PDB file of C-alpha atoms in Angstrom:
ATOM      1  CA  UNK A   1    -157.432 -70.370 101.629  1.00 57.00           C
ATOM      2  CA  UNK A   2    -157.369 -66.963 100.448  1.00 64.00           C
ATOM      3  CA  UNK A   3    -153.390 -67.435  99.422  1.00 69.00           C
ATOM      4  CA  UNK A   4    -154.285 -70.641  97.838  1.00 69.00           C
ATOM      5  CA  UNK A   5    -157.461 -68.868  95.403  1.00 85.00           C
ATOM      6  CA  UNK A   6    -155.203 -66.021  95.271  1.00 92.00           C
ATOM      7  CA  UNK A   7    -152.140 -68.312  93.292  1.00 92.00           C
ATOM      8  CA  UNK A   8    -155.052 -69.713  91.434  1.00 94.00           C
ATOM      9  CA  UNK A   9    -156.080 -66.619  90.016  1.00 96.00           C
ATOM     10  CA  UNK A  10    -152.542 -65.599  89.614  1.00 97.00           C
ATOM     11  CA  UNK A  11    -151.944 -68.404  87.046  1.00 97.00           C
ATOM     12  CA  UNK A  12    -155.274 -67.668  85.435  1.00 97.00           C
ATOM     13  CA  UNK A  13    -154.456 -64.149  84.744  1.00 97.00           C
ATOM     14  CA  UNK A  14    -150.988 -65.090  83.594  1.00 98.00           C
ATOM     15  CA  UNK A  15    -151.999 -68.063  81.339  1.00 98.00           C
ATOM     16  CA  UNK A  16    -154.935 -65.511  79.727  1.00 97.00           C
ATOM     17  CA  UNK A  17    -152.138 -63.434  78.962  1.00 97.00           C
ATOM     18  CA  UNK A  18    -149.532 -65.526  77.378  1.00 97.00           C
ATOM     19  CA  UNK A  19    -152.306 -67.253  75.577  1.00 97.00           C
ATOM     20  CA  UNK A  20    -153.311 -63.932  73.727  1.00 96.00           C
ATOM     21  CA  UNK A  21    -150.004 -62.753  73.087  1.00 95.00           C
ATOM     22  CA  UNK A  22    -148.278 -66.247  72.232  1.00 95.00           C
ATOM     23  CA  UNK A  23    -151.154 -68.437  71.710  1.00 95.00           C
ATOM     24  CA  UNK A  24    -152.637 -71.456  73.102  1.00 96.00           C
ATOM     25  CA  UNK A  25    -150.583 -73.963  71.758  1.00 95.00           C
ATOM     26  CA  UNK A  26    -147.285 -72.438  72.473  1.00 96.00           C
ATOM     27  CA  UNK A  27    -147.872 -71.482  75.884  1.00 97.00           C
ATOM     28  CA  UNK A  28    -146.262 -74.286  77.917  1.00 96.00           C
ATOM     29  CA  UNK A  29    -146.967 -74.598  81.649  1.00 96.00           C
ATOM     30  CA  UNK A  30    -143.641 -74.073  82.003  1.00 96.00           C
ATOM     31  CA  UNK A  31    -143.885 -70.458  80.770  1.00 97.00           C
ATOM     32  CA  UNK A  32    -147.095 -69.739  82.966  1.00 97.00           C
ATOM     33  CA  UNK A  33    -144.805 -70.947  85.819  1.00 96.00           C
ATOM     34  CA  UNK A  34    -142.245 -68.565  85.153  1.00 97.00           C
ATOM     35  CA  UNK A  35    -144.327 -65.825  84.440  1.00 97.00           C
ATOM     36  CA  UNK A  36    -146.502 -66.150  87.250  1.00 97.00           C
ATOM     37  CA  UNK A  37    -143.716 -66.750  90.073  1.00 96.00           C
ATOM     38  CA  UNK A  38    -145.376 -69.809  90.677  1.00 95.00           C
ATOM     39  CA  UNK A  39    -143.024 -73.397  90.606  1.00 95.00           C
ATOM     40  CA  UNK A  40    -143.992 -75.573  87.902  1.00 94.00           C
ATOM     41  CA  UNK A  41    -145.148 -78.272  90.457  1.00 92.00           C
ATOM     42  CA  UNK A  42    -147.427 -76.329  92.389  1.00 93.00           C
ATOM     43  CA  UNK A  43    -149.334 -75.443  89.106  1.00 95.00           C
ATOM     44  CA  UNK A  44    -150.763 -79.000  89.341  1.00 93.00           C
ATOM     45  CA  UNK A  45    -152.221 -78.567  92.554  1.00 93.00           C
ATOM     46  CA  UNK A  46    -154.455 -75.822  91.210  1.00 94.00           C
ATOM     47  CA  UNK A  47    -154.870 -77.573  87.348  1.00 95.00           C
ATOM     48  CA  UNK A  48    -154.586 -80.802  86.664  1.00 93.00           C
ATOM     49  CA  UNK A  49    -153.893 -79.876  82.859  1.00 94.00           C
ATOM     50  CA  UNK A  50    -153.349 -76.361  80.459  1.00 96.00           C
ATOM     51  CA  UNK A  51    -157.016 -77.834  79.216  1.00 96.00           C
ATOM     52  CA  UNK A  52    -158.097 -77.306  82.849  1.00 96.00           C
ATOM     53  CA  UNK A  53    -156.234 -73.758  82.970  1.00 96.00           C
ATOM     54  CA  UNK A  54    -158.045 -72.924  79.662  1.00 98.00           C
ATOM     55  CA  UNK A  55    -161.180 -73.376  81.279  1.00 98.00           C
ATOM     56  CA  UNK A  56    -160.455 -70.528  83.907  1.00 97.00           C
ATOM     57  CA  UNK A  57    -159.275 -68.172  81.567  1.00 98.00           C
ATOM     58  CA  UNK A  58    -162.703 -68.616  79.571  1.00 98.00           C
ATOM     59  CA  UNK A  59    -164.212 -68.242  82.716  1.00 98.00           C
ATOM     60  CA  UNK A  60    -162.505 -64.825  83.046  1.00 97.00           C
ATOM     61  CA  UNK A  61    -164.048 -63.683  79.874  1.00 98.00           C
ATOM     62  CA  UNK A  62    -167.326 -64.500  81.067  1.00 98.00           C
ATOM     63  CA  UNK A  63    -166.656 -62.795  84.461  1.00 98.00           C
ATOM     64  CA  UNK A  64    -165.510 -59.408  82.236  1.00 97.00           C
ATOM     65  CA  UNK A  65    -168.365 -59.546  80.207  1.00 98.00           C
ATOM     66  CA  UNK A  66    -170.805 -59.789  82.553  1.00 98.00           C
ATOM     67  CA  UNK A  67    -169.088 -57.212  84.753  1.00 98.00           C
ATOM     68  CA  UNK A  68    -169.147 -54.544  81.974  1.00 98.00           C
ATOM     69  CA  UNK A  69    -172.706 -55.061  80.834  1.00 98.00           C
ATOM     70  CA  UNK A  70    -173.887 -54.938  84.715  1.00 98.00           C
ATOM     71  CA  UNK A  71    -171.875 -51.398  84.718  1.00 98.00           C
ATOM     72  CA  UNK A  72    -173.577 -50.303  81.569  1.00 98.00           C
ATOM     73  CA  UNK A  73    -176.842 -51.612  82.912  1.00 98.00           C
ATOM     74  CA  UNK A  74    -176.535 -49.753  86.084  1.00 98.00           C
ATOM     75  CA  UNK A  75    -175.544 -46.593  84.469  1.00 97.00           C
ATOM     76  CA  UNK A  76    -178.549 -45.844  82.291  1.00 96.00           C
ATOM     77  CA  UNK A  77    -181.965 -46.863  81.886  1.00 96.00           C
ATOM     78  CA  UNK A  78    -182.390 -45.774  78.293  1.00 95.00           C
ATOM     79  CA  UNK A  79    -181.620 -48.535  75.501  1.00 95.00           C
ATOM     80  CA  UNK A  80    -179.963 -46.152  73.177  1.00 92.00           C
ATOM     81  CA  UNK A  81    -177.399 -44.854  75.922  1.00 95.00           C
ATOM     82  CA  UNK A  82    -176.492 -48.482  76.956  1.00 97.00           C
ATOM     83  CA  UNK A  83    -176.098 -49.620  73.621  1.00 97.00           C
ATOM     84  CA  UNK A  84    -173.643 -46.024  72.994  1.00 96.00           C
ATOM     85  CA  UNK A  85    -172.032 -47.150  76.150  1.00 97.00           C
ATOM     86  CA  UNK A  86    -171.351 -50.589  75.132  1.00 98.00           C
ATOM     87  CA  UNK A  87    -169.755 -49.537  72.150  1.00 97.00           C
ATOM     88  CA  UNK A  88    -167.765 -46.653  74.095  1.00 97.00           C
ATOM     89  CA  UNK A  89    -166.563 -50.039  76.414  1.00 97.00           C
ATOM     90  CA  UNK A  90    -165.662 -51.933  73.473  1.00 97.00           C
ATOM     91  CA  UNK A  91    -163.497 -49.383  71.880  1.00 96.00           C
ATOM     92  CA  UNK A  92    -161.110 -48.916  75.140  1.00 96.00           C
ATOM     93  CA  UNK A  93    -159.439 -51.819  73.975  1.00 94.00           C
ATOM     94  CA  UNK A  94    -158.816 -50.760  70.386  1.00 94.00           C
ATOM     95  CA  UNK A  95    -154.996 -50.327  70.802  1.00 95.00           C
ATOM     96  CA  UNK A  96    -154.480 -53.742  72.698  1.00 95.00           C
ATOM     97  CA  UNK A  97    -156.899 -55.633  70.061  1.00 96.00           C
ATOM     98  CA  UNK A  98    -155.032 -54.199  66.938  1.00 96.00           C
ATOM     99  CA  UNK A  99    -151.646 -55.359  68.352  1.00 96.00           C
ATOM    100  CA  UNK A 100    -153.106 -59.106  69.672  1.00 96.00           C
ATOM    101  CA  UNK A 101    -156.135 -59.631  68.116  1.00 97.00           C
ATOM    102  CA  UNK A 102    -159.750 -60.622  70.550  1.00 97.00           C
ATOM    103  CA  UNK A 103    -158.521 -63.021  73.350  1.00 97.00           C
ATOM    104  CA  UNK A 104    -162.228 -64.203  73.511  1.00 97.00           C
ATOM    105  CA  UNK A 105    -161.918 -65.461  69.793  1.00 97.00           C
ATOM    106  CA  UNK A 106    -158.462 -66.462  69.503  1.00 97.00           C
ATOM    107  CA  UNK A 107    -159.570 -68.726  73.171  1.00 97.00           C
ATOM    108  CA  UNK A 108    -162.465 -69.841  71.047  1.00 97.00           C
ATOM    109  CA  UNK A 109    -160.291 -71.015  68.553  1.00 97.00           C
ATOM    110  CA  UNK A 110    -157.372 -72.079  70.468  1.00 96.00           C
ATOM    111  CA  UNK A 111    -159.282 -74.203  73.214  1.00 97.00           C
ATOM    112  CA  UNK A 112    -161.433 -76.048  70.210  1.00 96.00           C
ATOM    113  CA  UNK A 113    -158.962 -78.955  69.792  1.00 94.00           C
ATOM    114  CA  UNK A 114    -157.585 -79.564  73.378  1.00 93.00           C
ATOM    115  CA  UNK A 115    -160.393 -78.189  75.698  1.00 96.00           C
ATOM    116  CA  UNK A 116    -163.651 -78.016  73.680  1.00 97.00           C
ATOM    117  CA  UNK A 117    -165.677 -77.070  76.891  1.00 97.00           C
ATOM    118  CA  UNK A 118    -163.177 -74.098  77.364  1.00 98.00           C
ATOM    119  CA  UNK A 119    -164.184 -72.958  73.886  1.00 98.00           C
ATOM    120  CA  UNK A 120    -167.823 -73.231  74.276  1.00 98.00           C
ATOM    121  CA  UNK A 121    -167.795 -71.393  77.302  1.00 98.00           C
ATOM    122  CA  UNK A 122    -165.360 -68.705  76.135  1.00 98.00           C
ATOM    123  CA  UNK A 123    -168.248 -68.152  73.121  1.00 98.00           C
ATOM    124  CA  UNK A 124    -170.761 -67.375  75.732  1.00 98.00           C
ATOM    125  CA  UNK A 125    -168.912 -64.337  76.137  1.00 98.00           C
ATOM    126  CA  UNK A 126    -169.871 -63.511  72.729  1.00 98.00           C
ATOM    127  CA  UNK A 127    -173.852 -64.797  73.403  1.00 98.00           C
ATOM    128  CA  UNK A 128    -174.022 -62.564  76.517  1.00 98.00           C
ATOM    129  CA  UNK A 129    -173.240 -59.688  73.979  1.00 98.00           C
ATOM    130  CA  UNK A 130    -175.281 -60.463  71.369  1.00 98.00           C
ATOM    131  CA  UNK A 131    -178.284 -61.206  74.102  1.00 98.00           C
ATOM    132  CA  UNK A 132    -177.418 -57.597  75.188  1.00 98.00           C
ATOM    133  CA  UNK A 133    -177.524 -55.804  72.044  1.00 98.00           C
ATOM    134  CA  UNK A 134    -180.783 -57.704  71.030  1.00 97.00           C
ATOM    135  CA  UNK A 135    -182.931 -57.510  74.509  1.00 97.00           C
ATOM    136  CA  UNK A 136    -181.613 -53.082  74.094  1.00 97.00           C
ATOM    137  CA  UNK A 137    -182.793 -53.222  71.038  1.00 96.00           C
ATOM    138  CA  UNK A 138    -186.230 -55.141  71.569  1.00 95.00           C
ATOM    139  CA  UNK A 139    -186.626 -52.263  74.260  1.00 94.00           C
ATOM    140  CA  UNK A 140    -186.666 -49.578  71.879  1.00 91.00           C
ATOM    141  CA  UNK A 141    -189.555 -50.948  69.957  1.00 92.00           C
ATOM    142  CA  UNK A 142    -187.795 -53.352  67.588  1.00 94.00           C
ATOM    143  CA  UNK A 143    -189.163 -56.885  66.744  1.00 95.00           C
ATOM    144  CA  UNK A 144    -187.055 -59.482  68.520  1.00 95.00           C
ATOM    145  CA  UNK A 145    -185.954 -61.926  65.274  1.00 96.00           C
ATOM    146  CA  UNK A 146    -185.167 -58.424  63.792  1.00 95.00           C
ATOM    147  CA  UNK A 147    -183.426 -56.930  67.002  1.00 96.00           C
ATOM    148  CA  UNK A 148    -181.087 -60.628  67.270  1.00 97.00           C
ATOM    149  CA  UNK A 149    -180.169 -60.108  63.339  1.00 97.00           C
ATOM    150  CA  UNK A 150    -178.957 -56.755  63.847  1.00 97.00           C
ATOM    151  CA  UNK A 151    -177.322 -58.019  67.381  1.00 97.00           C
ATOM    152  CA  UNK A 152    -174.983 -60.367  65.516  1.00 98.00           C
ATOM    153  CA  UNK A 153    -174.384 -57.877  62.387  1.00 97.00           C
ATOM    154  CA  UNK A 154    -173.054 -55.637  65.264  1.00 97.00           C
ATOM    155  CA  UNK A 155    -170.826 -58.292  66.919  1.00 97.00           C
ATOM    156  CA  UNK A 156    -169.582 -59.881  63.505  1.00 98.00           C
ATOM    157  CA  UNK A 157    -168.673 -55.938  62.399  1.00 97.00           C
ATOM    158  CA  UNK A 158    -166.562 -55.466  65.719  1.00 97.00           C
ATOM    159  CA  UNK A 159    -165.110 -58.565  65.736  1.00 98.00           C
ATOM    160  CA  UNK A 160    -164.152 -58.562  61.719  1.00 98.00           C
ATOM    161  CA  UNK A 161    -162.777 -55.033  62.257  1.00 98.00           C
ATOM    162  CA  UNK A 162    -160.588 -56.320  64.875  1.00 98.00           C
ATOM    163  CA  UNK A 163    -159.434 -59.430  62.641  1.00 97.00           C
ATOM    164  CA  UNK A 164    -158.615 -56.997  59.727  1.00 98.00           C
ATOM    165  CA  UNK A 165    -157.066 -54.340  61.966  1.00 98.00           C
ATOM    166  CA  UNK A 166    -154.901 -56.622  63.717  1.00 97.00           C
ATOM    167  CA  UNK A 167    -153.670 -58.354  60.456  1.00 97.00           C
ATOM    168  CA  UNK A 168    -152.945 -54.967  59.056  1.00 98.00           C
ATOM    169  CA  UNK A 169    -151.680 -53.332  62.219  1.00 97.00           C
ATOM    170  CA  UNK A 170    -153.847 -50.382  61.599  1.00 98.00           C
ATOM    171  CA  UNK A 171    -156.242 -49.211  64.188  1.00 97.00           C
ATOM    172  CA  UNK A 172    -157.873 -47.087  62.009  1.00 97.00           C
ATOM    173  CA  UNK A 173    -159.629 -49.851  60.559  1.00 97.00           C
ATOM    174  CA  UNK A 174    -161.253 -50.976  63.929  1.00 97.00           C
ATOM    175  CA  UNK A 175    -162.097 -47.285  64.523  1.00 97.00           C
ATOM    176  CA  UNK A 176    -164.244 -47.334  61.238  1.00 97.00           C
ATOM    177  CA  UNK A 177    -165.888 -50.473  62.197  1.00 97.00           C
ATOM    178  CA  UNK A 178    -166.845 -48.878  65.418  1.00 97.00           C
ATOM    179  CA  UNK A 179    -168.168 -45.917  63.516  1.00 96.00           C
ATOM    180  CA  UNK A 180    -170.057 -48.420  61.082  1.00 96.00           C
ATOM    181  CA  UNK A 181    -171.420 -50.460  64.501  1.00 96.00           C
ATOM    182  CA  UNK A 182    -172.514 -47.389  65.865  1.00 94.00           C
ATOM    183  CA  UNK A 183    -174.367 -46.491  62.495  1.00 94.00           C
ATOM    184  CA  UNK A 184    -176.233 -49.868  62.214  1.00 93.00           C
ATOM    185  CA  UNK A 185    -177.388 -49.450  65.533  1.00 92.00           C
ATOM    186  CA  UNK A 186    -178.588 -45.807  65.233  1.00 83.00           C
ATOM    187  CA  UNK A 187    -180.305 -46.812  62.019  1.00 71.00           C
ATOM    188  CA  UNK A 188    -181.927 -49.599  63.697  1.00 63.00           C
ATOM    189  CA  UNK A 189    -182.833 -47.382  66.901  1.00 56.00           C
ATOM    190  CA  UNK A 190    -184.084 -45.051  64.574  1.00 60.00           C
ATOM    191  CA  UNK A 191    -187.095 -47.698  62.809  1.00 55.00           C
ATOM    192  CA  UNK A 192    -188.727 -48.232  66.197  1.00 49.00           C
TER     193      UNK A 192
END
């Protein structure tokens, strides 16, 4: 059973990378088979369709986001420090985001037509981030509705920065977005 789960995980990880670098639509199950080393016919043992595989990829987004937030939460109790740690964690992927864009945003967009369930699942990663930022701002004394608005603005800054930096192939654009995101959260925290 462990070997079966291992192959399933390899297929999902391979699909995630290919969907991100090539795009969901142009990536075929044959591409995934070739890059994963799992014979094409065996893919159907684990996934009945590419749309079902997209759901597995969306689950990765959730698992990784939850893991990052748990790590941040366990690292420090101070809401200000937690928000700073979040920005630092997000900034660690600057190079790959400039090169390929945001895998979560691309997944949401690309999965929407063939696998709306996977698109909705991928979008939960953004909801987790917004919820985390909002809660930490709330712990700083900011009203819940204001905290939610600031959290959405921070995520919008990050995603917009990724989009523009990717389009222009300019990492300084995303670095600037992280600084604006940090200022947004600092100003919000200083109001409390």
